[in-house]
PDB file of C-alpha atoms in Angstrom:
ATOM      1  CA  GLN A 732    -106.202  55.631 102.460  1.00 83.00           C
ATOM      2  CA  VAL A 733    -103.905  52.870 103.761  1.00 94.00           C
ATOM      3  CA  GLN A 734    -100.262  53.882 103.572  1.00 96.00           C
ATOM      4  CA  LEU A 735     -97.175  51.646 103.777  1.00 97.00           C
ATOM      5  CA  VAL A 736     -93.667  53.092 103.782  1.00 97.00           C
ATOM      6  CA  GLU A 737     -90.495  50.994 103.643  1.00 98.00           C
ATOM      7  CA  SER A 738     -87.095  52.011 104.950  1.00 98.00           C
ATOM      8  CA  GLY A 739     -83.688  50.476 105.612  1.00 98.00           C
ATOM      9  CA  GLY A 740     -82.508  49.674 102.120  1.00 98.00           C
ATOM     10  CA  GLY A 741     -79.073  50.557 100.867  1.00 98.00           C
ATOM     11  CA  LEU A 742     -75.758  49.340  99.516  1.00 98.00           C
ATOM     12  CA  VAL A 743     -74.093  46.431 101.303  1.00 98.00           C
ATOM     13  CA  PRO A 744     -71.213  44.082 100.364  1.00 98.00           C
ATOM     14  CA  PRO A 745     -71.814  40.347  99.894  1.00 98.00           C
ATOM     15  CA  GLY A 746     -72.111  38.639 103.256  1.00 98.00           C
ATOM     16  CA  GLY A 747     -73.404  41.782 104.916  1.00 98.00           C
ATOM     17  CA  SER A 748     -76.720  42.456 106.624  1.00 98.00           C
ATOM     18  CA  LEU A 749     -79.616  44.881 106.363  1.00 98.00           C
ATOM     19  CA  ARG A 750     -82.852  45.283 108.276  1.00 98.00           C
ATOM     20  CA  LEU A 751     -85.853  46.555 106.365  1.00 98.00           C
ATOM     21  CA  SER A 752     -88.760  48.216 108.143  1.00 98.00           C
ATOM     22  CA  CYS A 753     -92.306  48.890 106.999  1.00 98.00           C
ATOM     23  CA  LYS A 754     -94.598  51.329 108.775  1.00 98.00           C
ATOM     24  CA  ALA A 755     -98.346  51.131 108.148  1.00 97.00           C
ATOM     25  CA  SER A 756    -100.606  54.140 108.633  1.00 96.00           C
ATOM     26  CA  ARG A 757    -104.375  54.619 108.633  1.00 93.00           C
ATOM     27  CA  THR A 758    -104.987  50.914 109.294  1.00 92.00           C
ATOM     28  CA  VAL A 759    -104.621  48.239 111.972  1.00 92.00           C
ATOM     29  CA  ILE A 760    -102.260  45.514 110.800  1.00 93.00           C
ATOM     30  CA  SER A 761    -103.338  42.880 113.331  1.00 94.00           C
ATOM     31  CA  ARG A 762    -106.178  41.857 111.008  1.00 93.00           C
ATOM     32  CA  TYR A 763    -103.845  40.987 108.113  1.00 96.00           C
ATOM     33  CA  SER A 764    -101.017  38.814 106.979  1.00 97.00           C
ATOM     34  CA  MET A 765     -98.018  40.924 105.997  1.00 98.00           C
ATOM     35  CA  GLY A 766     -94.921  40.321 103.975  1.00 98.00           C
ATOM     36  CA  TRP A 767     -92.219  41.330 101.576  1.00 98.00           C
ATOM     37  CA  TYR A 768     -91.880  40.888  97.837  1.00 98.00           C
ATOM     38  CA  ARG A 769     -88.966  41.952  95.689  1.00 98.00           C
ATOM     39  CA  GLN A 770     -88.455  42.951  92.081  1.00 97.00           C
ATOM     40  CA  VAL A 771     -85.129  41.545  90.917  1.00 93.00           C
ATOM     41  CA  LEU A 772     -83.754  42.946  87.659  1.00 87.00           C
ATOM     42  CA  GLY A 773     -84.956  40.816  84.764  1.00 88.00           C
ATOM     43  CA  LYS A 774     -87.436  38.788  86.820  1.00 91.00           C
ATOM     44  CA  GLU A 775     -91.079  38.967  87.877  1.00 94.00           C
ATOM     45  CA  ARG A 776     -91.871  40.281  91.321  1.00 95.00           C
ATOM     46  CA  GLU A 777     -91.479  37.397  93.778  1.00 97.00           C
ATOM     47  CA  MET A 778     -92.492  36.612  97.330  1.00 98.00           C
ATOM     48  CA  VAL A 779     -89.638  36.820  99.806  1.00 98.00           C
ATOM     49  CA  ALA A 780     -91.238  36.329 103.214  1.00 98.00           C
ATOM     50  CA  GLU A 781     -94.684  36.478 104.786  1.00 98.00           C
ATOM     51  CA  ILE A 782     -96.062  36.330 108.289  1.00 98.00           C
ATOM     52  CA  THR A 783     -99.638  35.494 109.206  1.00 98.00           C
ATOM     53  CA  ARG A 784    -101.831  37.105 111.823  1.00 95.00           C
ATOM     54  CA  SER A 785    -100.885  34.290 114.199  1.00 94.00           C
ATOM     55  CA  GLY A 786     -97.154  34.708 113.570  1.00 96.00           C
ATOM     56  CA  SER A 787     -96.525  31.792 111.226  1.00 97.00           C
ATOM     57  CA  GLU A 788     -93.601  32.574 108.908  1.00 98.00           C
ATOM     58  CA  SER A 789     -92.930  31.476 105.353  1.00 98.00           C
ATOM     59  CA  TYR A 790     -89.959  32.126 103.060  1.00 98.00           C
ATOM     60  CA  ARG A 791     -88.913  31.451  99.532  1.00 98.00           C
ATOM     61  CA  ASP A 792     -86.301  28.719  99.406  1.00 98.00           C
ATOM     62  CA  SER A 793     -83.443  30.976  98.308  1.00 97.00           C
ATOM     63  CA  VAL A 794     -83.653  33.103 101.479  1.00 98.00           C
ATOM     64  CA  LYS A 795     -84.406  30.434 104.068  1.00 97.00           C
ATOM     65  CA  ASP A 796     -81.908  30.449 106.962  1.00 96.00           C
ATOM     66  CA  ARG A 797     -80.736  33.931 105.953  1.00 98.00           C
ATOM     67  CA  PHE A 798     -83.823  36.172 106.274  1.00 98.00           C
ATOM     68  CA  THR A 799     -86.217  36.569 109.196  1.00 98.00           C
ATOM     69  CA  ILE A 800     -89.576  38.333 109.098  1.00 98.00           C
ATOM     70  CA  SER A 801     -91.226  39.718 112.221  1.00 98.00           C
ATOM     71  CA  ARG A 802     -94.130  41.982 113.101  1.00 97.00           C
ATOM     72  CA  ASP A 803     -95.086  44.439 115.818  1.00 97.00           C
ATOM     73  CA  ASN A 804     -98.846  44.825 115.794  1.00 96.00           C
ATOM     74  CA  ALA A 805     -98.846  47.502 118.485  1.00 95.00           C
ATOM     75  CA  GLY A 806     -96.498  49.641 116.419  1.00 96.00           C
ATOM     76  CA  ASN A 807     -98.054  48.754 113.043  1.00 96.00           C
ATOM     77  CA  MET A 808     -94.641  47.574 111.856  1.00 97.00           C
ATOM     78  CA  VAL A 809     -93.218  44.651 109.929  1.00 98.00           C
ATOM     79  CA  TYR A 810     -89.498  43.938 109.609  1.00 98.00           C
ATOM     80  CA  LEU A 811     -87.212  41.875 107.423  1.00 98.00           C
ATOM     81  CA  GLN A 812     -83.801  41.018 108.848  1.00 98.00           C
ATOM     82  CA  MET A 813     -81.520  40.016 105.989  1.00 98.00           C
ATOM     83  CA  ASN A 814     -78.204  38.296 106.751  1.00 98.00           C
ATOM     84  CA  ASP A 815     -75.493  36.839 104.535  1.00 98.00           C
ATOM     85  CA  LEU A 816     -76.709  38.903 101.606  1.00 98.00           C
ATOM     86  CA  LYS A 817     -75.839  37.782  98.101  1.00 98.00           C
ATOM     87  CA  PRO A 818     -75.652  39.743  94.834  1.00 97.00           C
ATOM     88  CA  GLU A 819     -78.774  37.950  93.600  1.00 96.00           C
ATOM     89  CA  ASP A 820     -80.708  39.541  96.478  1.00 97.00           C
ATOM     90  CA  THR A 821     -80.343  42.914  94.749  1.00 97.00           C
ATOM     91  CA  GLY A 822     -83.653  44.511  93.875  1.00 98.00           C
ATOM     92  CA  VAL A 823     -86.496  46.705  95.038  1.00 98.00           C
ATOM     93  CA  TYR A 824     -88.216  45.346  98.135  1.00 98.00           C
ATOM     94  CA  TYR A 825     -91.921  46.015  98.666  1.00 98.00           C
ATOM     95  CA  CYS A 826     -93.931  45.651 101.858  1.00 98.00           C
ATOM     96  CA  HIS A 827     -97.514  44.434 101.607  1.00 97.00           C
ATOM     97  CA  LEU A 828    -100.566  44.309 103.829  1.00 97.00           C
ATOM     98  CA  GLY A 829    -102.818  41.348 103.084  1.00 96.00           C
ATOM     99  CA  ARG A 830    -101.430  41.284  99.540  1.00 95.00           C
ATOM    100  CA  ALA A 831    -103.867  44.131  98.878  1.00 95.00           C
ATOM    101  CA  PHE A 832    -101.880  47.222  99.863  1.00 96.00           C
ATOM    102  CA  TRP A 833     -98.296  47.938  98.865  1.00 97.00           C
ATOM    103  CA  GLY A 834     -95.550  50.348  99.746  1.00 98.00           C
ATOM    104  CA  PRO A 835     -93.479  52.244  97.163  1.00 98.00           C
ATOM    105  CA  GLY A 836     -90.434  50.019  97.715  1.00 98.00           C
ATOM    106  CA  THR A 837     -86.888  50.412  98.959  1.00 98.00           C
ATOM    107  CA  GLN A 838     -83.752  49.596  96.972  1.00 98.00           C
ATOM    108  CA  VAL A 839     -81.363  46.897  98.195  1.00 98.00           C
ATOM    109  CA  THR A 840     -78.052  46.580  96.366  1.00 98.00           C
ATOM    110  CA  VAL A 841     -75.565  43.840  97.255  1.00 98.00           C
ATOM    111  CA  SER A 842     -72.246  44.533  95.598  1.00 97.00           C
ATOM    112  CA  SER A 843     -68.548  44.533  96.380  1.00 93.00           C
TER     113      SER A 843
END
């Protein structure tokens, strides 16, 4: 019954920025770690960023210093601020709750 819905994806030129949002319904996110994975064309789905219940953040090396994950427990929201986007960031981005529940994904395309 848990539902996660991503939004904020789109087409952006290299060097641009996007902010992804994930809204959780029929659950209380404060009990879980949350995060973002992405499916890049030709690669396995990979972890992008995660944030624990206590607010500790982790990132894959290729997005460190460019992406920032945050959460709003009161609003049942998690965000991913993406700056200085590169073509290799192109893919479908998925929000997760405790690595057990997943949203349908939102497309991010970085292209000139």
